[in-house]
Coordinates of C-alpha atoms and ligand atoms in Angstrom, one line a residue:
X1 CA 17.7 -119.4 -118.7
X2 CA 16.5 -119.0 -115.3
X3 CA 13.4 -117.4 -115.2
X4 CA 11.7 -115.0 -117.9
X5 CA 11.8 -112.0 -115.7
X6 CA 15.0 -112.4 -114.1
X7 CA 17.0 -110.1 -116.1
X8 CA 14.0 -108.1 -116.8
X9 CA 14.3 -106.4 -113.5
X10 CA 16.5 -106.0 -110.6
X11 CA 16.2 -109.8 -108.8
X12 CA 14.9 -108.5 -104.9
X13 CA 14.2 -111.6 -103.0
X14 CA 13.2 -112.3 -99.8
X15 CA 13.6 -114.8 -96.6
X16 CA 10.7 -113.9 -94.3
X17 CA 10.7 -116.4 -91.3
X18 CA 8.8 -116.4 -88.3
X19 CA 10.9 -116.0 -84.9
X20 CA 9.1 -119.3 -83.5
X21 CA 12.6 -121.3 -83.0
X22 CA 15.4 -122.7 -84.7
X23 CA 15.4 -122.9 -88.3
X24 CA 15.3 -126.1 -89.7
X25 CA 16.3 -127.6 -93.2
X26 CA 13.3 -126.5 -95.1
X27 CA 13.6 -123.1 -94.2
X28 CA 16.9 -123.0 -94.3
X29 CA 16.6 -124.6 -98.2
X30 CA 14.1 -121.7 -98.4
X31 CA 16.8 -119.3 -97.4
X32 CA 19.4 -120.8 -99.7
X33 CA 17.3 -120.6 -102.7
X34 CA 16.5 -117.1 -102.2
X35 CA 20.0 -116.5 -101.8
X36 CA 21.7 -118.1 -104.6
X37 CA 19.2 -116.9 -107.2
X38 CA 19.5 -113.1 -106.1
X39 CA 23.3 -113.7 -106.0
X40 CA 23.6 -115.0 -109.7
X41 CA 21.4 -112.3 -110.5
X42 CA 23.5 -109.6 -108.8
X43 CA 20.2 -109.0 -106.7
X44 CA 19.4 -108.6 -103.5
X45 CA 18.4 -110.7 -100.6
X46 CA 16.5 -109.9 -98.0
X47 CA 15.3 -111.1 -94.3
X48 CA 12.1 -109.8 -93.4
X49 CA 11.1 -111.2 -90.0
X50 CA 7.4 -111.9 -90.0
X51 CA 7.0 -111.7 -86.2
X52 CA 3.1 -110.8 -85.6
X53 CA 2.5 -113.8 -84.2
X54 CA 3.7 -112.9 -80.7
X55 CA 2.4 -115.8 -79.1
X56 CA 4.5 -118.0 -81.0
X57 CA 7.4 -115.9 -81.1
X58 CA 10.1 -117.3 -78.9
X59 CA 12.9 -115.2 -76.9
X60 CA 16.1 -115.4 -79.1
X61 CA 14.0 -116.2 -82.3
X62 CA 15.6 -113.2 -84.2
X63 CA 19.0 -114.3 -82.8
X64 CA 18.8 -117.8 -84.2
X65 CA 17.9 -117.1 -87.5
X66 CA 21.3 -114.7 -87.9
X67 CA 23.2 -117.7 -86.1
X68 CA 22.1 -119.8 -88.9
X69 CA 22.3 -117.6 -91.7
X70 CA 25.8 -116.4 -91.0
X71 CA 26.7 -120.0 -90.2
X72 CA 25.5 -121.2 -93.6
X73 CA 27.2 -117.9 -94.5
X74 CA 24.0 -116.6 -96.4
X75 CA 24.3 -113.2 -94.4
X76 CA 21.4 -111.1 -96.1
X77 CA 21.9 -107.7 -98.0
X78 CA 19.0 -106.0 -95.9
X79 CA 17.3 -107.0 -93.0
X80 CA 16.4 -105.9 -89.0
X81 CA 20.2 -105.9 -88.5
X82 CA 21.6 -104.7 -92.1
X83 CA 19.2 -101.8 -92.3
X84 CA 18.4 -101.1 -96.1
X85 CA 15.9 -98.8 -98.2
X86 CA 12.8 -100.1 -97.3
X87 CA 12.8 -99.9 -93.3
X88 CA 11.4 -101.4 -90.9
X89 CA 12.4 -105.2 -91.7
X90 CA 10.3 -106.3 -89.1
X91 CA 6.6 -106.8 -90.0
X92 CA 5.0 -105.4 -86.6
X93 CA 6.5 -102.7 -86.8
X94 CA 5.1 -102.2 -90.1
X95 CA 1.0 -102.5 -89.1
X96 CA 0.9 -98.8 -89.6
X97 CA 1.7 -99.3 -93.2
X98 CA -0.7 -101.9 -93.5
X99 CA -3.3 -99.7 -92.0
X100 CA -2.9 -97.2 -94.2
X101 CA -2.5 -99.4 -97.3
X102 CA -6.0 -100.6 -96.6
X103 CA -7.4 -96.9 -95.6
X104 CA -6.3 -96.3 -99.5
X105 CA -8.3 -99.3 -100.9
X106 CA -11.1 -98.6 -98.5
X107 CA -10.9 -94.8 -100.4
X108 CA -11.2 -96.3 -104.3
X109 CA -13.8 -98.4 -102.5
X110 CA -12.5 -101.8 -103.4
X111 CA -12.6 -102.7 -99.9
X112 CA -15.2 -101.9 -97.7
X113 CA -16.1 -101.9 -93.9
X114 CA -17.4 -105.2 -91.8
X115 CA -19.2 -104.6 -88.6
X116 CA -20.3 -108.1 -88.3
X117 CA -18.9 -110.3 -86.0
X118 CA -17.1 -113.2 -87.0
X119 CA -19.7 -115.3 -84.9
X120 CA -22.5 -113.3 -86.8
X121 CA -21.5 -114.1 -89.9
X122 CA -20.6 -117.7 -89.2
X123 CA -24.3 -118.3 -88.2
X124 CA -25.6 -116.6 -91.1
X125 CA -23.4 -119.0 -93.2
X126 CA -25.3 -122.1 -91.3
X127 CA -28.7 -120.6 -91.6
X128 CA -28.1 -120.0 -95.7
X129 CA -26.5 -124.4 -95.4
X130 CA -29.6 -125.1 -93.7
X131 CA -31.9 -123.5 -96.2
X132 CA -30.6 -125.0 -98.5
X133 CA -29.2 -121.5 -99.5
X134 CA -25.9 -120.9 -101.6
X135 CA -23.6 -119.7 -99.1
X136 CA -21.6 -117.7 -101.3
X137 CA -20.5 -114.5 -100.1
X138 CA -22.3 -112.9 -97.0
X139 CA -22.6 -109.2 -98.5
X140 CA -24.5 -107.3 -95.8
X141 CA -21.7 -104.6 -95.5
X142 CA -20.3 -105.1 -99.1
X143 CA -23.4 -103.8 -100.2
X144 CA -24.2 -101.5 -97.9
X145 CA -25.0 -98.1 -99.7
X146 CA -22.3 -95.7 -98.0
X147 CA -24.6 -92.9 -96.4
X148 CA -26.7 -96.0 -94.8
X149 CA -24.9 -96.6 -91.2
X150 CA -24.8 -100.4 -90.5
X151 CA -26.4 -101.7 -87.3
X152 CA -23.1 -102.4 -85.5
X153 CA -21.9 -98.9 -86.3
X154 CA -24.5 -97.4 -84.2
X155 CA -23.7 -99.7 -81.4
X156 CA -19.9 -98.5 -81.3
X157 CA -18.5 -101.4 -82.9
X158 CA -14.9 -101.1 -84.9
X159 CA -15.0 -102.4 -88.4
X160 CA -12.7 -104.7 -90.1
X161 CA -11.6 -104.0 -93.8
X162 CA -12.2 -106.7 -96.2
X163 CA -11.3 -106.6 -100.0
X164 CA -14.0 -106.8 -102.3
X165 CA -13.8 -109.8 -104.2
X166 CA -15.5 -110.4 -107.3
X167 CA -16.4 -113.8 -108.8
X168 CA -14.3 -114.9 -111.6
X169 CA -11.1 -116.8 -112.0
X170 CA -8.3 -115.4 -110.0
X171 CA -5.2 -116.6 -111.9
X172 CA -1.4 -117.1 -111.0
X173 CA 1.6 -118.5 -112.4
X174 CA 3.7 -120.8 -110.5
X175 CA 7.4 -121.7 -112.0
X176 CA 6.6 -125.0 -110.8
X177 CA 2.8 -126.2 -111.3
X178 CA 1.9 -124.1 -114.0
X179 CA -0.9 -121.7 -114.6
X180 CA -3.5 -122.2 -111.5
X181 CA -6.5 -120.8 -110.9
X182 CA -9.7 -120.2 -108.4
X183 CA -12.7 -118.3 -108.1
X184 CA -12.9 -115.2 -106.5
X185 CA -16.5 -116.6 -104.8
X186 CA -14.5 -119.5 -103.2
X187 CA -11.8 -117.3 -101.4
X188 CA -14.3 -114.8 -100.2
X189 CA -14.1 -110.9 -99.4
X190 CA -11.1 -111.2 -97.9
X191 CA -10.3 -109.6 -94.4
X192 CA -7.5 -106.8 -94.4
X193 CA -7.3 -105.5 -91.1
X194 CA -9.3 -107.1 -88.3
X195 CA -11.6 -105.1 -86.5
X196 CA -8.9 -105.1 -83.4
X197 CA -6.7 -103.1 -85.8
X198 CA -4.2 -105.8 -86.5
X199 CA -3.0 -106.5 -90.1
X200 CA -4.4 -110.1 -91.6
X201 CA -1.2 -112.1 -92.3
X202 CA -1.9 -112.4 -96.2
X203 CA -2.3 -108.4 -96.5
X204 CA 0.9 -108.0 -94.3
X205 CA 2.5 -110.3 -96.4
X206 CA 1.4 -108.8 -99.7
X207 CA 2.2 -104.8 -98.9
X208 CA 5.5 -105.7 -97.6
X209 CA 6.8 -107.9 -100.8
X210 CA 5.7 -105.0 -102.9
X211 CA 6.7 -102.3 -101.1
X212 CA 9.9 -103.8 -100.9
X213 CA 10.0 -104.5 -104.4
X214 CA 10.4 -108.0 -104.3
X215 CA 10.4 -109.6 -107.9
X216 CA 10.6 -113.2 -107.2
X217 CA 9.1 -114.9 -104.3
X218 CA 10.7 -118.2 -103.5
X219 CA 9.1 -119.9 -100.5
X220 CA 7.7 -123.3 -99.7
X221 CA 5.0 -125.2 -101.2
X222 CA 2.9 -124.9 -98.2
X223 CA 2.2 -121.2 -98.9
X224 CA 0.4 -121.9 -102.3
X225 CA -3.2 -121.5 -101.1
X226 CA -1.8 -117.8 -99.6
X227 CA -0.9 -116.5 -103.2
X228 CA -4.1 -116.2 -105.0
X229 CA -5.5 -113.8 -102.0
X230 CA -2.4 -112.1 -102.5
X231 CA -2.3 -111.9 -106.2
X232 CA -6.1 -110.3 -105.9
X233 CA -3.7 -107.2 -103.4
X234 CA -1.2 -107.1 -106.4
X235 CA -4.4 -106.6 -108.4
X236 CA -6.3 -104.3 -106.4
X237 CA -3.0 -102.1 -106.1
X238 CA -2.8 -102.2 -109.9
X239 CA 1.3 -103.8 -109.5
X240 CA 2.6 -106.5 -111.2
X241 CA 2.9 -109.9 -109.3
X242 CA 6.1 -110.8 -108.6
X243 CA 7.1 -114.6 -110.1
X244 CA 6.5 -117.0 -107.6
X245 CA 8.0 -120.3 -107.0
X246 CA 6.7 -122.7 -104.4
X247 CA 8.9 -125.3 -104.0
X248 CA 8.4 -128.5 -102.7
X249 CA 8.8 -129.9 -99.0
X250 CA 12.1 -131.5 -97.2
X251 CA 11.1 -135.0 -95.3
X252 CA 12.1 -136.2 -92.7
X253 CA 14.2 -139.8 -93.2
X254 CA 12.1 -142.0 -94.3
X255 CA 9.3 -139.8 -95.1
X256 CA 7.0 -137.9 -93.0
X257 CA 7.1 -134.3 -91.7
X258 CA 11.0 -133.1 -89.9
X259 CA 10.9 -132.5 -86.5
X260 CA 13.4 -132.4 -83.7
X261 CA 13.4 -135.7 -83.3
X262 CA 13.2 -136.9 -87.3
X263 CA 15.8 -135.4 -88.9
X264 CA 17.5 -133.5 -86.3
X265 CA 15.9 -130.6 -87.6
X266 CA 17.5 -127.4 -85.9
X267 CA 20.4 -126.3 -89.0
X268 CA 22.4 -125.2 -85.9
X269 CA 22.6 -129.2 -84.8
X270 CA 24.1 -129.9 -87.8
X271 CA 27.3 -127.0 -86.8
X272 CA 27.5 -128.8 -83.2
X273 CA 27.9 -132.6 -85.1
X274 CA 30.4 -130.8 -87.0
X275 CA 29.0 -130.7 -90.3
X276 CA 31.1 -128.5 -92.7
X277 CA 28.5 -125.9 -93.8
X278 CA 29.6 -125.7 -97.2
X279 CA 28.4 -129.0 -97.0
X280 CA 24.9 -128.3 -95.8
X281 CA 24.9 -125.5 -98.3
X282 CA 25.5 -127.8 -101.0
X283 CA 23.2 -130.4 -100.3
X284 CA 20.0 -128.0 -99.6
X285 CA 20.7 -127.0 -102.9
X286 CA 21.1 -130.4 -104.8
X287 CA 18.1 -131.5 -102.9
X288 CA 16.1 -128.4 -104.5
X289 CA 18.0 -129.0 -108.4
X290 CA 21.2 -130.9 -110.1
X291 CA 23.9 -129.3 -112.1
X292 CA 23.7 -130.0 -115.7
X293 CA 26.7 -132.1 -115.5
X294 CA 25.9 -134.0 -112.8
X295 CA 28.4 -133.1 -110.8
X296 CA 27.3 -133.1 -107.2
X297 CA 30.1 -131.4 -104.9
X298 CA 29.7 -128.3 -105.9
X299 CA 31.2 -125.2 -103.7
X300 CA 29.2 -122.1 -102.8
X301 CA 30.6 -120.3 -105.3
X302 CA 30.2 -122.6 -108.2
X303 CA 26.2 -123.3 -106.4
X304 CA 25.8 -119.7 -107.0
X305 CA 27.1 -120.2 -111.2
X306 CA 24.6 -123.0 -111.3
X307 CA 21.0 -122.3 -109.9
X308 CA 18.6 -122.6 -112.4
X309 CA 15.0 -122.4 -111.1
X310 CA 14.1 -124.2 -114.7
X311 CA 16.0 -127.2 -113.6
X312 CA 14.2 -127.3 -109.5
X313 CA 12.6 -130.5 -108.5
X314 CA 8.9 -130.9 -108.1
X315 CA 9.2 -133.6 -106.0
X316 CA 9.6 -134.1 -102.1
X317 CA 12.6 -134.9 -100.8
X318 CA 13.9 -137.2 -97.8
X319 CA 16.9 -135.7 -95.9
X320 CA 19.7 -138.2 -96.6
X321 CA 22.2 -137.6 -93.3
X322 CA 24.3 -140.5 -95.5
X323 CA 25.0 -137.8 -98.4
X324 CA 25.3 -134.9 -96.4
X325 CA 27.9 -136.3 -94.5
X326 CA 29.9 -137.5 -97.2
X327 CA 29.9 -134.2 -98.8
X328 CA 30.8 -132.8 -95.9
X329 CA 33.9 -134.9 -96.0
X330 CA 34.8 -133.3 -99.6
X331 CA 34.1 -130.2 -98.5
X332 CA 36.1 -130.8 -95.1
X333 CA 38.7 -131.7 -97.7
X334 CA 38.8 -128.8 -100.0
X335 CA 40.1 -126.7 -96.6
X336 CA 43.2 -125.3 -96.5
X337 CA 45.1 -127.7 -93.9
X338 CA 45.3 -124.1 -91.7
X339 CA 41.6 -123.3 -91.4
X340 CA 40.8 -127.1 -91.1
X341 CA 43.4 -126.6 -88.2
X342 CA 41.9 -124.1 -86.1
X343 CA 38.3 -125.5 -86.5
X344 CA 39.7 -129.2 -85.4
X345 CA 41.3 -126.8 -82.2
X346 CA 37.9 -125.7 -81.1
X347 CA 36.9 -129.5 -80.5
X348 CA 40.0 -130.7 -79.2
X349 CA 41.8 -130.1 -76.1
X350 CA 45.1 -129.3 -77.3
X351 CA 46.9 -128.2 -74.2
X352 CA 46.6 -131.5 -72.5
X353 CA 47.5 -133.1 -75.9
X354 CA 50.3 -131.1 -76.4
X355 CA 49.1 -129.5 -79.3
X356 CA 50.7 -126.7 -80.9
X357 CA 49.3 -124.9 -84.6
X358 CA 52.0 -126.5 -86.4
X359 CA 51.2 -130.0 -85.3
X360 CA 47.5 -129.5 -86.0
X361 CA 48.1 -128.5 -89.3
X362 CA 50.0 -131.1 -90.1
X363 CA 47.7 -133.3 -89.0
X364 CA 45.0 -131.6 -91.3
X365 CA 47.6 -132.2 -94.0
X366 CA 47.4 -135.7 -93.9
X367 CA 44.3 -136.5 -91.9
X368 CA 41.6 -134.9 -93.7
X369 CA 40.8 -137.8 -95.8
X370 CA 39.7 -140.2 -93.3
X371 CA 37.1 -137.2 -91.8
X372 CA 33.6 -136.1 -92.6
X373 CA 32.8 -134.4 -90.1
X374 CA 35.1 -132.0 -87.8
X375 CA 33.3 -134.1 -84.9
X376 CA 35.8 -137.0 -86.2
X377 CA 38.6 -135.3 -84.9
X378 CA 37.9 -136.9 -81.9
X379 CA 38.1 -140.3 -83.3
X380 CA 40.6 -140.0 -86.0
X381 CA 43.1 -137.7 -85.2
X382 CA 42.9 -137.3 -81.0
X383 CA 44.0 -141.1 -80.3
X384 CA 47.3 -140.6 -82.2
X385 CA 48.8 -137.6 -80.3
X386 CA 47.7 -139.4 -76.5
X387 CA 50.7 -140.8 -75.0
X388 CA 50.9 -144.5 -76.6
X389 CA 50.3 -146.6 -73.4
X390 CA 53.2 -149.8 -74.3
X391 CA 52.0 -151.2 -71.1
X392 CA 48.2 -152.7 -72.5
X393 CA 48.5 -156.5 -72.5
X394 CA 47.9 -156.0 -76.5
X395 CA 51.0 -154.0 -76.4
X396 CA 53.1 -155.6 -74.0
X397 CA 52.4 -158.9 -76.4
X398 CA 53.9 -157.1 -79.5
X399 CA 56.4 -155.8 -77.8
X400 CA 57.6 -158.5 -75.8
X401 CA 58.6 -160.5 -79.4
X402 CA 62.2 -159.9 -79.7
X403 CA 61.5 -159.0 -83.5
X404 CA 60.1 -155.5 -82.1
X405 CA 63.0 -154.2 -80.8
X406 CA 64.7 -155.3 -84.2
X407 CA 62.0 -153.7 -85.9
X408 CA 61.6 -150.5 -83.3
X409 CA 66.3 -150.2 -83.5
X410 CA 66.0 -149.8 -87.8
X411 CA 62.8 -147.5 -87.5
X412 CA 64.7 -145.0 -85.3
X413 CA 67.5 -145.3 -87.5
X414 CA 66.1 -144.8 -90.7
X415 CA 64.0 -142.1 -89.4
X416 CA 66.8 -140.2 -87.7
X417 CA 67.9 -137.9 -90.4
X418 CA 64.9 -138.4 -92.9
X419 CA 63.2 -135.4 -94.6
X420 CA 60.1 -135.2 -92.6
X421 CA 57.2 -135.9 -94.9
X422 CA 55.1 -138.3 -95.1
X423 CA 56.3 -140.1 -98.5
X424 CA 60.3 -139.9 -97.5
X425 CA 59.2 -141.1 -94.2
X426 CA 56.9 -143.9 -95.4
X427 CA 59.5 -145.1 -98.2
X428 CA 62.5 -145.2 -95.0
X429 CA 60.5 -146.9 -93.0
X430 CA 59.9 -149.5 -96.1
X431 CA 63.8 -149.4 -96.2
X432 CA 64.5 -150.0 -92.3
X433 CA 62.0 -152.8 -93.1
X434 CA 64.5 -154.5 -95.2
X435 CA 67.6 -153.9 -93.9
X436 CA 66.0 -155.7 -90.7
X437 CA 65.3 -158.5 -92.3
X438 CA 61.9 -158.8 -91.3
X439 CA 58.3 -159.3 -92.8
X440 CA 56.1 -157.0 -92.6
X441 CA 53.4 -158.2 -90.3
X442 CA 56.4 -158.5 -87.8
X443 CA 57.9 -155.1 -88.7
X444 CA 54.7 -152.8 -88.5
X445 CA 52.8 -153.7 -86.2
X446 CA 55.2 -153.1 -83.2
X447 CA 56.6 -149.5 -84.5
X448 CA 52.5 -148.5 -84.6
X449 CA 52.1 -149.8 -81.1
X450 CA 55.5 -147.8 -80.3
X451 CA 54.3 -144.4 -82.4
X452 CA 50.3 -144.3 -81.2
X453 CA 49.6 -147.6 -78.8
X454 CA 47.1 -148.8 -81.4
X455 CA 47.4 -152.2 -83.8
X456 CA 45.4 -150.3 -86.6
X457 CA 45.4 -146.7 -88.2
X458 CA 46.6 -144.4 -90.7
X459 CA 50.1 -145.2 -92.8
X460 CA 53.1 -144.6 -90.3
X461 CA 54.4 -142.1 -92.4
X462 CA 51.4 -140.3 -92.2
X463 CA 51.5 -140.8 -88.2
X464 CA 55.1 -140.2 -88.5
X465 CA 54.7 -137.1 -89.8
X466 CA 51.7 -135.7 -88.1
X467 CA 53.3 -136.3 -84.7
X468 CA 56.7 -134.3 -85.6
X469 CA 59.9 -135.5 -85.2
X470 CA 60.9 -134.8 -82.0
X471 CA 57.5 -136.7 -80.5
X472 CA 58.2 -139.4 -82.7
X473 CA 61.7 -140.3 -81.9
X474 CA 60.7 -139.6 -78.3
X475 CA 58.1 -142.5 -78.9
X476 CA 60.0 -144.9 -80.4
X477 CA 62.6 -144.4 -77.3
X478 CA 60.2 -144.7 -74.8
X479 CA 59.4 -148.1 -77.0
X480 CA 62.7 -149.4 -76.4
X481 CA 62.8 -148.0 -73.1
X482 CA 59.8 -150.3 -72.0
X483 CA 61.0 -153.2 -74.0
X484 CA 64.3 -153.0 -71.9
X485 CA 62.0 -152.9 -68.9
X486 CA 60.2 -155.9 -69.8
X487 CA 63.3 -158.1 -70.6
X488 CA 64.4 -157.1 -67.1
X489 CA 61.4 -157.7 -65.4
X490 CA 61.6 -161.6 -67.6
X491 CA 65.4 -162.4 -66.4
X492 CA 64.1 -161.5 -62.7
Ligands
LIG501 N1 6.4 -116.3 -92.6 C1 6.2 -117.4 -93.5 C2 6.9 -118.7 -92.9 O1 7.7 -118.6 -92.0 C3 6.8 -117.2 -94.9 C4 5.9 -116.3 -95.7 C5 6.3 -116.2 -97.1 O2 7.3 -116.6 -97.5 O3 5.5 -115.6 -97.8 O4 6.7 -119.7 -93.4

């Protein structure tokens, strides 16, 4: 089950962002809910950009909202940039709807015309406090008979449009909280279009979700006190409320609201630390519900088999970097070695390394599994392929035993016709170990210095194989090479 009217109808829903800045991981959760559901449902998902707030709206906004999507690889089926049936995707652009939405309600007369002032009727709501008064619902213009000009008409003022709301319980269903409910006196007629012209942002909001057909609306908890007044336009247009699930709020670590410091907030800062998005995809989601079986790495695909809104969380959730991270590192892991390749290319510099595809995905081969995020490239798999330097002290002091150039003679040996792999080369180099006659904490350590210049790191025949064959046995001479040099340099 997912919810009642999912299979009812056709599942539209809907991302509807405001172009202020970067998303961050509560919309994004917001956007990954919306998307899952209306792909398990063989729905549709769509971006509505709620941009009528021009002062907030920053330069690029639009821009960075596609970045992310198509990062996170929700791409939406209609939007500003998709096009789709119920154009134009960008609310501005769609005032003169709203306009003439509200001209219809003003015609059945259950919304009516306001000449006063918002400072007008503020003072009359301090005068009725004052009095002693109910304050209830100022209804000079509600009740104003219709061939009876008001005051402020004479005097050339525009009208707004308010909804005429009666008392009584205004009721909604919430997948989450249940059955809620408030009187009609307490939210007020309700303003449609201001007296300016412009749209009120619960009206806009209201028109757009049904004329765009939306059937489940999905959005953040925060937006719970807007759905009543918009469950009173469903009502007043006589259409049937979509469901609506308000789900709860993403914390920052260790509680508290995200921002750009708490939390790193922006989604995109999570593709420059190299966090796999499949990763972030799957944690947004387990953050929001939990598979059945427990099971918590769970890819796209099987995300999408496995959203239930019966089973989301109620609760608030702290980001946990920790987790994300290590998913990311199964994810990074489920890669085929070639794609992991050419995304470890983009944060490398592999023309001064030397780099070629082949190398890389060999490296992705065997290197995966000590990543989580591609940013560890840099740590785990860069320092192998630079030139070993076999002149540090450390190195020099390995080297200089005369066990290394034992140990360094029956690596290159054992390695010079061996299939290159990692497990043949790792068992020969076991072999050579033996047929040197020495331990292993005096056979290792100086082929590793010789291979990579470091004491510590991966299994050689790992290393081995990741380097290549020809860079290897090149290594291993240049080993001996500056062993030679030293003994020299000794018998001076
Ligand atoms: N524009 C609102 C926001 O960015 C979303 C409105 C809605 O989902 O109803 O939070």
């Amino acid at each position: 089950m997912t919810s009642p009217a999912a299979s009812a109808a056709r599942v539209r829903t809907r991302f509807a962002p405001s172009p202020t800045g970067a998303l961050h991981l509560g919309n994004a959760r917001t956007a990954i809910l919306n998307w899952l559901f209306a792909r398990r449902h063989g729905g549709a998902f769509v971006l509505r950009l709620e941009d009528t707030d021009t002062e907030r709206a920053v330069p690029g906004g639009e821009g960075m909202i596609y970045e992310a999507l198509d990062w996170l690889g929700i791409a939406p089926d209609e939007g500003p940039r998709e096009g789709g049936p119920f154009p134009p995707y960008r609310q501005l652009a769609r005032a003169e709807r709203h306009r003439a939405r509200a001209a219809v309600l003003l015609e059945s007369g259950r919304a009516f015309r306001c000449y006063c002032r918002p400072d007008e009727l503020e003072a009359r709501r301090q005068a009725a406090i004052a009095a002693g008064e109910p304050t209830g619902r100022d209804a000079r213009c509600r009740d104003l008979p219709a061939e009876r000009a008001h005051p402020g008409e004479a005097e050339g003022r525009e009208a707004a449009i308010r909804l005429r709301v009666e008392s009584g319980p205004v009721e909604f269903t919430d997948l989450l909280k249940g059955t809620l409910s408030i009187d009609g006196d307490d939210l007020g007629d309700l303003v449609l279009v201001r007296s300016d012209g412009r749209p009120t942002y619960n009206f806009a909001v209201a028109v757009d979700d049904i004329e765009m057909e939306i059937s489940h609306v999905i959005r953040g908890v925060g937006h719970l006190s807007n759905t009543p007044k918009q469950v009173l336009l469903y009502r007043a247009f006589g259409v049937r409320p979509p469901e609506f699930v308000h789900i709860p709020t993403v914390l920052a670590p260790g509680g508290g609201k995200l921002s750009k410091r708490r939390g790193a907030a922006g989604i995109l800062d999570y593709r420059e630390r190299g966090f796999h998005p499949d990763a972030v995809l799957n944690y947004l989601s387990l953050l929001s519900w939990s598979a059945e079986d427990g099971e918590e790495f769970l890819s796209r695909e099987a995300l999408v088999e496995s959203i239930d809104l019966e089973r989301l969380g109620a609760a608030d959730t702290e980001v946990d970097e920790e987790k994300m991270a290590w998913l990311s590192g199964r994810h990074l892991r489920a890669e085929p070695a070639e794609r992991l390749a050419r995304a470890w290319a983009t944060r490398l510099d592999a023309e001064e390394l030397g780099l070629n595809d082949a190398d890389l995905r060999r490296a992705a081969e065997v290197f995966a599994k000590r990543t989580r995020l591609l940013s560890d490239v840099t740590s785990e798999v860069e320092p192998i392929y630079r030139a070993p330097e076999t002149d540090g002290s450390a190195a020099r002091e390995l080297l200089s035993v005369p066990a290394a150039r034992t140990a360094i003679h029956f690596a290159r040996a054992a390695w010079a016709d061996t299939d290159w792999r990692p497990e043949p080369l790792a068992r020969a180099l076991r072999g050579a170990m033996g047929d040197a006659g020495l331990a292993g904490r005096a056979f290792f350590p100086p082929v590793r210095v010789a291979l990579t210049g470091q004491l510590h790191g991966p299994d050689l025949g790992e290393v081995g194989y990741a380097l290549g064959r020809e860079r290897t046995l090149a290594r291993l001479a240049a080993a001996m090479e500056a062993m030679e040099a030293m003994e020299e340099e000794r018998s001076v």
